[in-house]
CSV table of C-alpha atoms in Angstrom, one decimal:
chain,number,residue,atom,x,y,z
A,1,MET,CA,0.0,0.1,0.1
A,2,THR,CA,1.5,3.3,-1.0
A,3,SER,CA,1.1,6.6,1.1
A,4,ALA,CA,-0.4,9.8,0.0
A,5,ARG,CA,3.1,11.2,-0.1
A,6,GLU,CA,4.3,8.5,-2.5
A,7,ASP,CA,1.2,9.2,-4.9
A,8,GLN,CA,2.1,12.9,-5.2
A,9,PRO,CA,4.2,14.1,-8.2
A,10,VAL,CA,8.1,14.6,-7.5
A,11,ARG,CA,8.8,18.3,-7.0
A,12,PRO,CA,11.7,19.3,-9.2
A,13,THR,CA,12.6,22.1,-7.0
A,14,ALA,CA,13.1,19.4,-4.2
A,15,GLU,CA,15.6,17.5,-6.2
A,16,ASP,CA,17.3,19.9,-8.5
A,17,GLU,CA,19.2,22.9,-7.3
A,18,VAL,CA,19.0,24.5,-10.7
A,19,ALA,CA,15.3,24.3,-10.7
A,20,ALA,CA,15.2,25.4,-7.0
A,21,ALA,CA,17.2,28.4,-7.9
A,22,GLY,CA,15.2,29.2,-11.1
A,23,SER,CA,12.0,28.9,-9.2
A,24,GLU,CA,12.8,32.1,-7.3
A,25,VAL,CA,11.6,34.1,-10.3
A,26,ILE,CA,8.0,32.7,-9.8
A,27,GLY,CA,7.9,32.7,-6.0
A,28,GLY,CA,10.4,30.0,-4.9
A,29,PRO,CA,10.2,26.3,-4.4
A,30,ALA,CA,6.8,24.7,-3.8
A,31,GLY,CA,6.1,24.4,-0.1
A,32,ARG,CA,5.6,20.9,1.6
A,33,ARG,CA,1.9,21.8,2.0
A,34,ALA,CA,1.5,22.7,-1.5
A,35,VAL,CA,-1.6,20.8,-3.4
A,36,PHE,CA,-0.9,19.4,-6.8
A,37,GLY,CA,-3.5,18.9,-9.6
A,38,GLY,CA,-6.3,21.2,-8.3
A,39,GLY,CA,-6.5,23.7,-11.1
A,40,TRP,CA,-6.9,23.6,-14.8
A,41,TRP,CA,-3.2,24.2,-15.3
A,42,THR,CA,-1.8,20.6,-14.8
A,43,ALA,CA,1.9,19.7,-15.4
A,44,ALA,CA,1.0,18.2,-18.7
A,45,ARG,CA,-0.8,21.4,-20.0
A,46,ILE,CA,2.1,23.7,-18.7
A,47,ILE,CA,4.6,21.6,-20.5
A,48,ILE,CA,2.6,21.5,-23.7
A,49,ALA,CA,2.3,25.4,-23.6
A,50,LEU,CA,6.1,25.7,-23.0
A,51,ALA,CA,6.8,23.4,-26.0
A,52,ILE,CA,4.7,25.3,-28.3
A,53,GLY,CA,6.3,28.5,-27.1
A,54,MET,CA,9.8,27.1,-27.9
A,55,PHE,CA,8.6,25.8,-31.2
A,56,ALA,CA,7.2,29.3,-32.0
A,57,LEU,CA,10.6,30.7,-31.1
A,58,GLY,CA,12.0,28.3,-33.6
A,59,MET,CA,9.8,29.6,-36.2
A,60,VAL,CA,10.8,33.2,-35.5
A,61,GLN,CA,14.5,31.9,-35.8
A,62,LYS,CA,13.7,30.9,-39.3
A,63,LEU,CA,12.5,34.3,-40.5
A,64,PRO,CA,15.7,35.2,-42.2
A,65,CYS,CA,15.3,32.1,-44.4
A,66,TYR,CA,11.6,32.6,-44.7
A,67,ASP,CA,12.0,36.2,-46.2
A,68,SER,CA,14.8,35.4,-48.6
A,69,GLY,CA,17.3,32.9,-47.5
A,70,TRP,CA,15.6,29.8,-49.0
A,71,PHE,CA,15.2,31.7,-52.3
A,72,PHE,CA,18.0,33.9,-53.0
A,73,GLY,CA,21.7,33.4,-52.3
A,74,ALA,CA,23.1,29.7,-51.9
A,75,THR,CA,24.7,30.4,-48.5
A,76,ALA,CA,22.4,32.7,-46.5
A,77,GLN,CA,20.3,29.9,-45.2
A,78,TYR,CA,23.4,28.1,-43.8
A,79,THR,CA,25.1,31.3,-42.3
A,80,HIS,CA,21.8,32.0,-40.6
A,81,ALA,CA,21.3,28.4,-39.5
A,82,CYS,CA,17.7,28.3,-40.8
A,83,TYR,CA,17.8,25.8,-43.5
A,84,SER,CA,14.7,23.6,-44.1
A,85,ASP,CA,14.1,20.8,-46.6
A,86,ILE,CA,10.3,21.6,-46.5
A,87,PRO,CA,10.0,24.7,-48.8
A,88,HIS,CA,12.5,23.3,-51.3
A,89,LEU,CA,10.8,19.8,-51.5
A,90,PHE,CA,7.4,21.4,-52.1
A,91,SER,CA,8.6,22.1,-55.7
A,92,GLY,CA,11.5,19.6,-55.8
A,93,ARG,CA,9.5,16.7,-55.3
A,94,GLY,CA,6.5,17.7,-57.4
A,95,PHE,CA,4.0,18.7,-54.7
A,96,ASP,CA,3.3,21.9,-56.5
A,97,MET,CA,2.4,20.0,-59.6
A,98,GLY,CA,0.1,17.4,-58.0
A,99,VAL,CA,2.7,14.6,-58.1
A,100,VAL,CA,1.2,11.8,-55.9
A,101,PRO,CA,4.2,10.3,-53.7
A,102,TYR,CA,5.3,6.7,-54.7
A,103,PHE,CA,2.5,6.5,-57.4
A,104,ASP,CA,3.8,9.2,-59.8
A,105,ARG,CA,7.2,9.5,-61.1
A,106,ILE,CA,8.8,12.8,-60.3
A,107,PRO,CA,9.9,14.5,-63.6
A,108,ASP,CA,13.7,14.4,-63.9
A,109,SER,CA,13.7,18.2,-64.7
A,110,VAL,CA,12.2,18.7,-61.3
A,111,SER,CA,13.9,16.4,-59.0
A,112,GLY,CA,17.3,16.2,-60.8
A,113,GLY,CA,17.1,12.4,-61.1
A,114,MET,CA,15.1,11.4,-57.9
A,115,ARG,CA,12.4,9.3,-59.4
A,116,TYR,CA,10.3,8.7,-56.4
A,117,LEU,CA,10.1,10.5,-53.0
A,118,GLU,CA,12.9,9.3,-50.8
A,119,TYR,CA,11.0,9.6,-47.3
A,120,PRO,CA,9.2,6.8,-45.7
A,121,VAL,CA,5.7,6.1,-46.6
A,122,LEU,CA,3.9,7.8,-43.6
A,123,THR,CA,6.2,10.8,-43.8
A,124,GLY,CA,5.2,11.0,-47.5
A,125,LEU,CA,1.5,10.9,-46.5
A,126,PHE,CA,2.2,13.7,-44.1
A,127,MET,CA,3.8,15.6,-46.8
A,128,GLU,CA,1.0,15.0,-49.2
A,129,ILE,CA,-1.6,16.2,-46.7
A,130,ALA,CA,0.2,19.4,-46.1
A,131,SER,CA,0.3,20.0,-49.9
A,132,TRP,CA,-3.5,19.5,-49.9
A,133,LEU,CA,-3.8,22.1,-47.1
A,134,THR,CA,-1.6,24.7,-48.9
A,135,PRO,CA,-3.6,27.3,-50.8
A,136,GLY,CA,-3.2,27.5,-54.5
A,137,GLY,CA,-2.5,30.7,-56.4
A,138,GLY,CA,0.3,33.0,-56.1
A,139,THR,CA,4.1,32.7,-57.0
A,140,ILE,CA,6.0,29.5,-56.3
A,141,GLN,CA,7.8,31.3,-53.6
A,142,GLN,CA,4.5,32.3,-52.0
A,143,ARG,CA,3.2,28.7,-52.2
A,144,GLU,CA,6.6,27.3,-50.7
A,145,GLN,CA,6.3,29.8,-47.8
A,146,LEU,CA,2.7,28.7,-47.2
A,147,TYR,CA,3.7,25.0,-47.5
A,148,TRP,CA,6.2,25.5,-44.7
A,149,LEU,CA,3.7,27.3,-42.6
A,150,VAL,CA,1.2,24.4,-42.8
A,151,ASN,CA,3.9,21.9,-42.1
A,152,ALA,CA,5.0,23.9,-39.2
A,153,GLY,CA,1.6,24.0,-37.8
A,154,LEU,CA,1.2,20.2,-38.3
A,155,LEU,CA,4.7,19.6,-36.6
A,156,MET,CA,3.7,21.7,-33.7
A,157,VAL,CA,1.0,19.4,-33.0
A,158,CYS,CA,3.5,16.7,-33.0
A,159,ALA,CA,5.6,18.3,-30.7
A,160,ALA,CA,2.7,18.7,-28.2
A,161,VAL,CA,2.3,15.0,-28.6
A,162,VAL,CA,5.9,14.1,-28.0
A,163,VAL,CA,6.1,16.1,-24.8
A,164,THR,CA,2.6,14.6,-23.6
A,165,CYS,CA,4.1,11.2,-24.1
A,166,VAL,CA,7.2,12.0,-22.2
A,167,ALA,CA,5.2,13.6,-19.3
A,168,ARG,CA,3.2,10.3,-19.0
A,169,THR,CA,6.3,8.0,-19.1
A,170,HIS,CA,6.6,8.2,-15.3
A,171,ARG,CA,3.5,9.0,-13.5
A,172,ARG,CA,5.2,10.8,-10.6
A,173,ARG,CA,7.7,12.7,-12.8
A,174,PRO,CA,5.8,14.6,-15.4
A,175,TRP,CA,8.0,17.8,-15.1
A,176,ASP,CA,11.1,15.7,-16.5
A,177,ALA,CA,9.3,16.4,-20.0
A,178,LEU,CA,10.6,20.0,-19.5
A,179,LEU,CA,14.1,18.6,-20.8
A,180,VAL,CA,12.3,18.1,-24.1
A,181,ALA,CA,10.0,21.0,-24.1
A,182,LEU,CA,12.6,23.5,-23.4
A,183,SER,CA,15.4,22.1,-25.2
A,184,PRO,CA,17.1,24.4,-27.8
A,185,ALA,CA,17.2,21.4,-30.3
A,186,LEU,CA,13.4,21.6,-30.5
A,187,ALA,CA,13.6,25.2,-31.4
A,188,LEU,CA,16.3,24.9,-34.0
A,189,THR,CA,15.5,21.5,-35.6
A,190,ALA,CA,11.8,21.1,-35.3
A,191,THR,CA,11.0,22.3,-39.0
A,192,ILE,CA,14.3,21.3,-40.7
A,193,ASN,CA,12.4,18.3,-42.2
A,194,TRP,CA,9.7,15.8,-40.9
A,195,ASP,CA,11.5,13.9,-38.3
A,196,LEU,CA,9.5,15.3,-35.5
A,197,PHE,CA,6.4,13.4,-37.0
A,198,ALA,CA,8.4,10.2,-36.8
A,199,VAL,CA,9.3,10.9,-33.3
A,200,ALA,CA,5.6,11.5,-32.5
A,201,LEU,CA,4.7,8.1,-34.0
A,202,LEU,CA,7.0,6.1,-31.7
């Protein structure tokens, strides 16, 4: 039989000196009489909100490429560390032309010899759905920008799924998911390609 104390979530500020010091910004470590789980803002919801915030920060970090780096100059997207496969493959794998992955052969003039989409099938389906959601009209640059935005929105959902799963890995340690939610890697790499979707599927 477990005690009431053993059923309570582990308090990061009680085990981690860095968390305890950082908590001073919001009032200090939780007291021993603090009640958990009574309000709408549960640990999981806070973690999801922080992950979305970090993801959005990563989208802002891609602005130099969104505005010009993906389209003008060969090196700007690397010097600004904002490269992404997503806008390039919209036209580079024929999504702008309505090519259906794995069923339609990609014209050599478009892909440079890549006959079929090189990504796994479920990722290809994700890419195809994103292309359906991308509005038509406008220049190819505008459509590639919109395709990236649509994919970013879908990948943000994947980020929320990932941190939720991590938060639920250990019932008493949901706050450990902050290591994922606040990771700089999430901000910098979440929209480089579609790997976050694969992580969400695991």
